[in-house]
PDB file of C-alpha atoms in Angstrom:
ATOM      1  CA  MET A   1      -5.578 -18.752 -16.370  1.00 35.00           C
ATOM      2  CA  ASP A   2      -3.044 -16.029 -15.706  1.00 38.00           C
ATOM      3  CA  GLU A   3      -5.026 -14.930 -12.671  1.00 34.00           C
ATOM      4  CA  LEU A   4      -5.013 -18.465 -11.290  1.00 35.00           C
ATOM      5  CA  ARG A   5      -1.266 -18.795 -11.727  1.00 40.00           C
ATOM      6  CA  ALA A   6      -0.682 -15.386 -10.168  1.00 40.00           C
ATOM      7  CA  ALA A   7      -2.721 -16.470  -7.173  1.00 37.00           C
ATOM      8  CA  GLY A   8      -0.527 -19.546  -6.802  1.00 45.00           C
ATOM      9  CA  CYS A   9      -3.208 -22.104  -7.629  1.00 50.00           C
ATOM     10  CA  VAL A  10      -3.660 -24.071 -10.821  1.00 54.00           C
ATOM     11  CA  PHE A  11      -6.492 -26.610 -10.941  1.00 61.00           C
ATOM     12  CA  ALA A  12      -6.246 -29.955 -12.721  1.00 67.00           C
ATOM     13  CA  GLU A  13      -8.254 -28.814 -15.740  1.00 71.00           C
ATOM     14  CA  ASP A  14      -6.072 -25.730 -16.058  1.00 75.00           C
ATOM     15  CA  GLU A  15      -2.911 -27.822 -15.830  1.00 74.00           C
ATOM     16  CA  ALA A  16      -4.277 -30.058 -18.568  1.00 69.00           C
ATOM     17  CA  ALA A  17      -4.941 -27.036 -20.773  1.00 77.00           C
ATOM     18  CA  LEU A  18      -1.397 -25.741 -20.243  1.00 77.00           C
ATOM     19  CA  LEU A  19       0.078 -29.129 -21.096  1.00 74.00           C
ATOM     20  CA  ALA A  20      -2.143 -29.423 -24.165  1.00 74.00           C
ATOM     21  CA  ASP A  21      -0.948 -26.019 -25.350  1.00 75.00           C
ATOM     22  CA  ALA A  22       2.671 -27.083 -24.847  1.00 72.00           C
ATOM     23  CA  ALA A  23       2.371 -30.397 -26.688  1.00 69.00           C
ATOM     24  CA  ARG A  24       2.964 -30.535 -30.433  1.00 77.00           C
ATOM     25  CA  SER A  25       1.336 -33.949 -30.857  1.00 81.00           C
ATOM     26  CA  ALA A  26      -0.880 -36.422 -29.048  1.00 84.00           C
ATOM     27  CA  ALA A  27       2.158 -38.559 -28.275  1.00 83.00           C
ATOM     28  CA  GLU A  28       3.997 -35.624 -26.749  1.00 76.00           C
ATOM     29  CA  LEU A  29       0.941 -34.738 -24.661  1.00 78.00           C
ATOM     30  CA  ARG A  30       0.845 -38.283 -23.299  1.00 81.00           C
ATOM     31  CA  ALA A  31       4.512 -38.019 -22.379  1.00 81.00           C
ATOM     32  CA  LEU A  32       3.982 -34.684 -20.625  1.00 78.00           C
ATOM     33  CA  LEU A  33       1.006 -36.037 -18.706  1.00 74.00           C
ATOM     34  CA  ALA A  34       3.027 -39.074 -17.631  1.00 78.00           C
ATOM     35  CA  ARG A  35       5.693 -36.780 -16.186  1.00 81.00           C
ATOM     36  CA  ARG A  36       3.064 -34.828 -14.278  1.00 80.00           C
ATOM     37  CA  VAL A  37       1.395 -37.982 -12.927  1.00 69.00           C
ATOM     38  CA  VAL A  38       4.632 -39.046 -11.237  1.00 69.00           C
ATOM     39  CA  GLY A  39       4.874 -35.672  -9.539  1.00 71.00           C
ATOM     40  CA  GLU A  40       7.271 -33.600 -11.641  1.00 81.00           C
ATOM     41  CA  PRO A  41       6.512 -29.900 -11.149  1.00 83.00           C
ATOM     42  CA  LEU A  42       4.253 -28.435 -13.813  1.00 85.00           C
ATOM     43  CA  GLU A  43       6.728 -25.626 -14.396  1.00 89.00           C
ATOM     44  CA  THR A  44       9.670 -27.838 -15.350  1.00 85.00           C
ATOM     45  CA  ILE A  45       7.432 -29.857 -17.655  1.00 88.00           C
ATOM     46  CA  LEU A  46       6.305 -26.676 -19.410  1.00 88.00           C
ATOM     47  CA  GLY A  47       9.818 -25.229 -19.324  1.00 89.00           C
ATOM     48  CA  TRP A  48       8.758 -21.934 -17.738  1.00 93.00           C
ATOM     49  CA  VAL A  49       7.423 -20.364 -14.583  1.00 94.00           C
ATOM     50  CA  ASP A  50       5.328 -17.204 -14.271  1.00 93.00           C
ATOM     51  CA  PHE A  51       7.272 -14.889 -11.952  1.00 95.00           C
ATOM     52  CA  GLY A  52       6.441 -11.238 -11.498  1.00 93.00           C
ATOM     53  CA  GLY A  53       4.510 -11.197 -14.771  1.00 91.00           C
ATOM     54  CA  ARG A  54       7.402 -12.712 -16.735  1.00 92.00           C
ATOM     55  CA  ARG A  55       7.958 -16.205 -18.082  1.00 93.00           C
ATOM     56  CA  LEU A  56      11.272 -17.466 -16.763  1.00 97.00           C
ATOM     57  CA  VAL A  57      12.997 -20.533 -18.166  1.00 96.00           C
ATOM     58  CA  VAL A  58      13.243 -23.536 -15.837  1.00 95.00           C
ATOM     59  CA  ARG A  59      14.614 -26.999 -16.500  1.00 93.00           C
ATOM     60  CA  PRO A  60      14.215 -30.348 -14.724  1.00 92.00           C
ATOM     61  CA  ARG A  61      16.239 -30.640 -11.512  1.00 91.00           C
ATOM     62  CA  VAL A  62      16.378 -26.928 -10.770  1.00 95.00           C
ATOM     63  CA  PHE A  63      14.666 -25.040  -7.973  1.00 95.00           C
ATOM     64  CA  VAL A  64      11.401 -23.534  -9.227  1.00 95.00           C
ATOM     65  CA  PRO A  65      10.909 -19.924  -8.044  1.00 96.00           C
ATOM     66  CA  ARG A  66       7.947 -19.540  -5.700  1.00 95.00           C
ATOM     67  CA  ARG A  67       5.454 -16.717  -5.784  1.00 95.00           C
ATOM     68  CA  ARG A  68       6.598 -15.547  -2.327  1.00 96.00           C
ATOM     69  CA  THR A  69      10.002 -14.681  -3.770  1.00 98.00           C
ATOM     70  CA  GLU A  70       8.378 -11.932  -5.838  1.00 98.00           C
ATOM     71  CA  PHE A  71       8.383  -9.949  -2.582  1.00 98.00           C
ATOM     72  CA  LEU A  72      12.165 -10.329  -2.298  1.00 98.00           C
ATOM     73  CA  ALA A  73      12.508  -9.237  -5.925  1.00 98.00           C
ATOM     74  CA  GLU A  74      10.314  -6.182  -5.433  1.00 97.00           C
ATOM     75  CA  LEU A  75      12.234  -5.063  -2.343  1.00 98.00           C
ATOM     76  CA  ALA A  76      15.569  -5.542  -4.089  1.00 97.00           C
ATOM     77  CA  ARG A  77      14.475  -3.761  -7.249  1.00 97.00           C
ATOM     78  CA  THR A  78      13.186  -0.768  -5.278  1.00 96.00           C
ATOM     79  CA  ALA A  79      16.411  -0.518  -3.274  1.00 97.00           C
ATOM     80  CA  THR A  80      18.748  -0.778  -6.277  1.00 97.00           C
ATOM     81  CA  PRO A  81      19.561   2.669  -7.703  1.00 96.00           C
ATOM     82  CA  ASP A  82      19.685   3.284 -11.436  1.00 94.00           C
ATOM     83  CA  GLY A  83      23.190   2.445 -12.563  1.00 95.00           C
ATOM     84  CA  GLY A  84      23.947   0.793  -9.230  1.00 97.00           C
ATOM     85  CA  VAL A  85      25.401  -2.640  -8.549  1.00 98.00           C
ATOM     86  CA  PHE A  86      23.100  -5.556  -7.706  1.00 98.00           C
ATOM     87  CA  VAL A  87      24.078  -9.117  -6.797  1.00 98.00           C
ATOM     88  CA  GLU A  88      21.835 -12.168  -6.491  1.00 98.00           C
ATOM     89  CA  LEU A  89      23.435 -15.015  -4.547  1.00 98.00           C
ATOM     90  CA  CYS A  90      22.151 -18.606  -4.629  1.00 98.00           C
ATOM     91  CA  CYS A  91      20.402 -17.273  -7.716  1.00 98.00           C
ATOM     92  CA  GLY A  92      19.061 -20.530  -9.160  1.00 97.00           C
ATOM     93  CA  VAL A  93      17.403 -19.473 -12.404  1.00 98.00           C
ATOM     94  CA  ALA A  94      17.903 -15.801 -11.361  1.00 98.00           C
ATOM     95  CA  PRO A  95      14.329 -14.632 -10.778  1.00 98.00           C
ATOM     96  CA  VAL A  96      15.407 -11.588  -8.768  1.00 98.00           C
ATOM     97  CA  ALA A  97      18.151 -10.593 -11.206  1.00 97.00           C
ATOM     98  CA  ALA A  98      15.650 -10.922 -14.049  1.00 97.00           C
ATOM     99  CA  LEU A  99      13.269  -8.454 -12.398  1.00 95.00           C
ATOM    100  CA  VAL A 100      15.998  -5.974 -11.472  1.00 94.00           C
ATOM    101  CA  GLY A 101      16.928  -6.103 -15.156  1.00 83.00           C
ATOM    102  CA  GLY A 102      18.955  -3.638 -17.146  1.00 79.00           C
ATOM    103  CA  ARG A 103      18.549  -0.643 -14.845  1.00 80.00           C
ATOM    104  CA  ALA A 104      21.663  -1.650 -12.873  1.00 93.00           C
ATOM    105  CA  GLN A 105      24.894  -3.606 -13.165  1.00 96.00           C
ATOM    106  CA  VAL A 106      23.565  -7.060 -12.335  1.00 98.00           C
ATOM    107  CA  PHE A 107      25.561 -10.067 -11.169  1.00 98.00           C
ATOM    108  CA  ALA A 108      24.176 -13.493 -10.277  1.00 98.00           C
ATOM    109  CA  ALA A 109      25.880 -16.577  -8.882  1.00 98.00           C
ATOM    110  CA  ASP A 110      24.911 -20.138  -8.042  1.00 98.00           C
ATOM    111  CA  ILE A 111      26.785 -23.368  -7.474  1.00 97.00           C
ATOM    112  CA  ASP A 112      24.623 -25.355  -9.926  1.00 96.00           C
ATOM    113  CA  PRO A 113      25.602 -25.043 -13.622  1.00 97.00           C
ATOM    114  CA  VAL A 114      22.162 -26.240 -14.789  1.00 96.00           C
ATOM    115  CA  ALA A 115      20.552 -23.389 -12.881  1.00 97.00           C
ATOM    116  CA  THR A 116      23.056 -20.779 -14.065  1.00 98.00           C
ATOM    117  CA  ALA A 117      22.454 -21.840 -17.671  1.00 97.00           C
ATOM    118  CA  CYS A 118      18.789 -20.934 -17.123  1.00 97.00           C
ATOM    119  CA  ALA A 119      19.841 -17.754 -15.318  1.00 98.00           C
ATOM    120  CA  GLY A 120      21.773 -16.569 -18.346  1.00 97.00           C
ATOM    121  CA  VAL A 121      18.612 -16.792 -20.424  1.00 97.00           C
ATOM    122  CA  ASN A 122      16.344 -15.186 -17.836  1.00 97.00           C
ATOM    123  CA  ALA A 123      18.691 -12.299 -17.028  1.00 97.00           C
ATOM    124  CA  PRO A 124      20.484 -11.690 -20.336  1.00 95.00           C
ATOM    125  CA  THR A 125      22.020  -8.378 -19.258  1.00 95.00           C
ATOM    126  CA  ALA A 126      23.472  -9.881 -16.078  1.00 96.00           C
ATOM    127  CA  THR A 127      26.920 -11.323 -15.507  1.00 97.00           C
ATOM    128  CA  VAL A 128      26.130 -14.876 -14.402  1.00 98.00           C
ATOM    129  CA  ALA A 129      28.781 -17.001 -12.721  1.00 98.00           C
ATOM    130  CA  THR A 130      28.894 -20.563 -11.402  1.00 98.00           C
ATOM    131  CA  GLY A 131      30.444 -20.945  -7.977  1.00 98.00           C
ATOM    132  CA  ASP A 132      29.869 -20.920  -4.238  1.00 97.00           C
ATOM    133  CA  LEU A 133      28.288 -17.772  -2.771  1.00 98.00           C
ATOM    134  CA  TYR A 134      30.638 -14.762  -3.176  1.00 98.00           C
ATOM    135  CA  ALA A 135      33.572 -16.757  -4.566  1.00 98.00           C
ATOM    136  CA  PRO A 136      32.836 -16.265  -8.299  1.00 98.00           C
ATOM    137  CA  LEU A 137      32.180 -12.517  -8.027  1.00 98.00           C
ATOM    138  CA  PRO A 138      34.774 -10.098  -9.398  1.00 97.00           C
ATOM    139  CA  ALA A 139      37.050  -8.814  -6.653  1.00 97.00           C
ATOM    140  CA  THR A 140      36.381  -5.285  -7.917  1.00 97.00           C
ATOM    141  CA  LEU A 141      32.882  -5.527  -6.411  1.00 98.00           C
ATOM    142  CA  ARG A 142      34.208  -5.657  -2.854  1.00 98.00           C
ATOM    143  CA  GLY A 143      32.869  -2.629  -1.031  1.00 97.00           C
ATOM    144  CA  ALA A 144      30.963  -1.474  -4.138  1.00 97.00           C
ATOM    145  CA  VAL A 145      27.646  -3.395  -4.128  1.00 98.00           C
ATOM    146  CA  ASP A 146      24.419  -1.472  -3.529  1.00 98.00           C
ATOM    147  CA  VAL A 147      22.142  -4.480  -2.996  1.00 98.00           C
ATOM    148  CA  ILE A 148      22.695  -8.171  -2.327  1.00 98.00           C
ATOM    149  CA  ALA A 149      19.637 -10.439  -2.481  1.00 98.00           C
ATOM    150  CA  ALA A 150      19.497 -14.142  -1.699  1.00 98.00           C
ATOM    151  CA  ASN A 151      16.863 -16.817  -1.585  1.00 98.00           C
ATOM    152  CA  ALA A 152      19.304 -19.298  -0.095  1.00 97.00           C
ATOM    153  CA  PRO A 153      18.110 -22.729   1.067  1.00 96.00           C
ATOM    154  CA  TYR A 154      16.501 -22.337   4.498  1.00 96.00           C
ATOM    155  CA  VAL A 155      14.576 -25.576   5.116  1.00 96.00           C
ATOM    156  CA  PRO A 156      15.944 -27.411   8.179  1.00 96.00           C
ATOM    157  CA  THR A 157      17.366 -30.757   7.080  1.00 97.00           C
ATOM    158  CA  ALA A 158      14.859 -32.804   9.081  1.00 96.00           C
ATOM    159  CA  ALA A 159      11.925 -30.871   7.591  1.00 95.00           C
ATOM    160  CA  ILE A 160      12.729 -31.766   3.972  1.00 95.00           C
ATOM    161  CA  ALA A 161      10.948 -35.101   4.444  1.00 93.00           C
ATOM    162  CA  LEU A 162       7.759 -33.160   5.237  1.00 93.00           C
ATOM    163  CA  MET A 163       7.822 -31.114   2.031  1.00 91.00           C
ATOM    164  CA  PRO A 164       5.506 -31.866  -0.920  1.00 88.00           C
ATOM    165  CA  PRO A 165       6.820 -34.587  -3.257  1.00 86.00           C
ATOM    166  CA  GLU A 166       7.195 -32.047  -6.083  1.00 84.00           C
ATOM    167  CA  ALA A 167       9.958 -30.390  -4.081  1.00 89.00           C
ATOM    168  CA  ARG A 168      11.647 -33.184  -2.175  1.00 89.00           C
ATOM    169  CA  GLU A 169      11.703 -35.640  -5.114  1.00 88.00           C
ATOM    170  CA  HIS A 170      12.210 -33.343  -8.090  1.00 86.00           C
ATOM    171  CA  GLU A 171      14.319 -30.430  -6.848  1.00 90.00           C
ATOM    172  CA  PRO A 172      17.936 -30.953  -5.754  1.00 90.00           C
ATOM    173  CA  HIS A 173      18.193 -31.223  -1.984  1.00 92.00           C
ATOM    174  CA  ALA A 174      21.042 -28.719  -2.098  1.00 94.00           C
ATOM    175  CA  THR A 175      18.492 -26.083  -3.165  1.00 94.00           C
ATOM    176  CA  LEU A 176      16.328 -26.836  -0.112  1.00 94.00           C
ATOM    177  CA  ASP A 177      18.628 -27.920   2.708  1.00 95.00           C
ATOM    178  CA  GLY A 178      19.674 -25.102   5.022  1.00 96.00           C
ATOM    179  CA  GLY A 179      21.327 -27.332   7.610  1.00 97.00           C
ATOM    180  CA  ALA A 180      20.139 -28.387  11.046  1.00 97.00           C
ATOM    181  CA  ASP A 181      18.362 -25.100  11.808  1.00 97.00           C
ATOM    182  CA  GLY A 182      17.950 -23.940   8.210  1.00 97.00           C
ATOM    183  CA  LEU A 183      20.336 -21.028   8.657  1.00 98.00           C
ATOM    184  CA  ASP A 184      23.715 -22.360   7.513  1.00 98.00           C
ATOM    185  CA  LEU A 185      23.739 -20.320   4.297  1.00 98.00           C
ATOM    186  CA  HIS A 186      22.268 -17.272   6.034  1.00 98.00           C
ATOM    187  CA  ARG A 187      25.249 -17.294   8.420  1.00 98.00           C
ATOM    188  CA  LEU A 188      27.777 -17.357   5.599  1.00 98.00           C
ATOM    189  CA  ILE A 189      26.003 -14.732   3.491  1.00 98.00           C
ATOM    190  CA  ALA A 190      25.473 -12.318   6.379  1.00 98.00           C
ATOM    191  CA  ALA A 191      28.988 -12.664   7.779  1.00 98.00           C
ATOM    192  CA  ALA A 192      30.641 -11.755   4.473  1.00 98.00           C
ATOM    193  CA  ALA A 193      28.134  -9.124   3.304  1.00 98.00           C
ATOM    194  CA  PRO A 194      29.739  -6.051   4.934  1.00 98.00           C
ATOM    195  CA  ALA A 195      32.928  -6.629   2.936  1.00 98.00           C
ATOM    196  CA  TRP A 196      30.972  -6.464  -0.327  1.00 98.00           C
ATOM    197  CA  LEU A 197      28.395  -3.770   0.410  1.00 98.00           C
ATOM    198  CA  ARG A 198      29.108  -0.094  -0.053  1.00 97.00           C
ATOM    199  CA  PRO A 199      28.154   2.198   2.853  1.00 97.00           C
ATOM    200  CA  SER A 200      24.321   2.327   2.968  1.00 96.00           C
ATOM    201  CA  GLY A 201      24.199  -0.856   0.863  1.00 98.00           C
ATOM    202  CA  ARG A 202      21.562  -3.422   1.765  1.00 98.00           C
ATOM    203  CA  LEU A 203      21.359  -7.183   2.154  1.00 98.00           C
ATOM    204  CA  PHE A 204      18.001  -8.917   1.579  1.00 98.00           C
ATOM    205  CA  ILE A 205      17.552 -12.580   2.565  1.00 98.00           C
ATOM    206  CA  GLU A 206      14.298 -14.472   2.124  1.00 98.00           C
ATOM    207  CA  THR A 207      13.529 -16.462   5.250  1.00 98.00           C
ATOM    208  CA  SER A 208      10.552 -17.983   7.039  1.00 97.00           C
ATOM    209  CA  ASP A 209       8.431 -16.170   9.585  1.00 96.00           C
ATOM    210  CA  ASP A 210       9.675 -18.546  12.295  1.00 96.00           C
ATOM    211  CA  GLN A 211      13.334 -18.011  11.379  1.00 97.00           C
ATOM    212  CA  ALA A 212      13.190 -14.274  10.628  1.00 98.00           C
ATOM    213  CA  ASP A 213      14.382 -13.058  14.030  1.00 98.00           C
ATOM    214  CA  ARG A 214      17.379 -15.380  13.897  1.00 98.00           C
ATOM    215  CA  THR A 215      18.256 -14.368  10.325  1.00 98.00           C
ATOM    216  CA  ALA A 216      18.082 -10.711  11.361  1.00 98.00           C
ATOM    217  CA  ALA A 217      20.256 -11.476  14.396  1.00 98.00           C
ATOM    218  CA  LEU A 218      22.909 -12.951  12.100  1.00 98.00           C
ATOM    219  CA  MET A 219      22.908  -9.706  10.123  1.00 98.00           C
ATOM    220  CA  ALA A 220      23.220  -7.679  13.319  1.00 98.00           C
ATOM    221  CA  ALA A 221      26.108  -9.865  14.485  1.00 98.00           C
ATOM    222  CA  ALA A 222      27.877  -9.032  11.211  1.00 98.00           C
ATOM    223  CA  GLY A 223      27.538  -5.313  11.956  1.00 97.00           C
ATOM    224  CA  LEU A 224      24.472  -4.554   9.841  1.00 98.00           C
ATOM    225  CA  THR A 225      21.388  -2.708  11.054  1.00 98.00           C
ATOM    226  CA  ALA A 226      18.673  -5.316  10.613  1.00 98.00           C
ATOM    227  CA  HIS A 227      14.900  -5.369  10.381  1.00 98.00           C
ATOM    228  CA  ILE A 228      12.216  -7.649   8.948  1.00 98.00           C
ATOM    229  CA  GLU A 229       9.755  -7.057   6.113  1.00 98.00           C
ATOM    230  CA  ARG A 230       6.623  -9.189   5.692  1.00 98.00           C
ATOM    231  CA  ASP A 231       3.991  -9.659   2.999  1.00 97.00           C
ATOM    232  CA  PRO A 232       1.174 -11.754   4.493  1.00 96.00           C
ATOM    233  CA  ASP A 233      -0.686 -11.997   1.183  1.00 96.00           C
ATOM    234  CA  ARG A 234       2.176 -14.025  -0.281  1.00 95.00           C
ATOM    235  CA  ASP A 235       3.295 -15.580   3.014  1.00 95.00           C
ATOM    236  CA  ALA A 236       6.658 -13.925   2.364  1.00 97.00           C
ATOM    237  CA  THR A 237       9.272 -12.818   4.889  1.00 98.00           C
ATOM    238  CA  VAL A 238      12.542 -11.030   4.145  1.00 98.00           C
ATOM    239  CA  ALA A 239      15.272 -10.002   6.572  1.00 98.00           C
ATOM    240  CA  VAL A 240      16.997  -6.742   5.614  1.00 98.00           C
ATOM    241  CA  GLY A 241      20.434  -5.590   6.711  1.00 98.00           C
ATOM    242  CA  LEU A 242      21.821  -2.098   6.151  1.00 98.00           C
ATOM    243  CA  ARG A 243      25.521  -1.392   6.137  1.00 97.00           C
ATOM    244  CA  ARG A 244      25.891   1.723   8.210  1.00 89.00           C
ATOM    245  CA  ARG A 245      27.990   4.600   7.003  1.00 79.00           C
ATOM    246  CA  PRO A 246      31.163   5.000   9.083  1.00 74.00           C
ATOM    247  CA  THR A 247      30.882   7.644  11.743  1.00 66.00           C
ATOM    248  CA  LEU A 248      33.316  10.474  11.177  1.00 61.00           C
ATOM    249  CA  ALA A 249      35.358  11.287  14.230  1.00 57.00           C
ATOM    250  CA  HIS A 250      35.064  14.900  15.328  1.00 55.00           C
ATOM    251  CA  PRO A 251      38.425  16.642  15.659  1.00 56.00           C
ATOM    252  CA  ARG A 252      39.392  17.342  19.241  1.00 57.00           C
ATOM    253  CA  ALA A 253      39.184  20.973  20.254  1.00 50.00           C
ATOM    254  CA  THR A 254      42.520  22.571  20.943  1.00 45.00           C
TER     255      THR A 254
END
């Protein structure tokens, strides 16, 4: 069962077994099955999602972390120094903050209070705030953050109609909709990142393979040194931006 979930596939008989384990009575099992039949994600019915080997709390009408985002979490965790400062923007239920854990000063922010309530449970050592992008972060973090990670919405508006019903009917569109080209949030996050990152700090943004070059270009336009990381096994793509250290001017010879 765990292997199936880790591989991103759960068959009908396995779903039934998970729901049976979750139900405390035959009546409750019937109610859970009815929710699944109409397309509600299995994870929100169970109340948890397996992410990076941990069970994270999810609730109805929140974005359910995908397996591909484990790659973002792994990159961010590796880049965050012990005792450093880590920020997850558009955190949802805070899967990345949960995996970075107590080895750093962790902050997470999202505009949805239902999601941030879950985030507080999943990342209990983090400071979780409700608000838009950088706005709820303490001003003292400006210029002091080692790593910013974001799985911001990046589905082009017109493509939402093509998504599976589990997503388009049961997750808030605000957690999916990235604007006409899918990059609206990437623009805002990248443009403001240099003001929050310390020299040699890094910005990680999950994106799609098709959009990766444009996400990286947004980072470069903001003054970051950008490159792209890919994990084909999980169909995961992350754009990475490094804030360069300022170049010290050499004194003029006299």
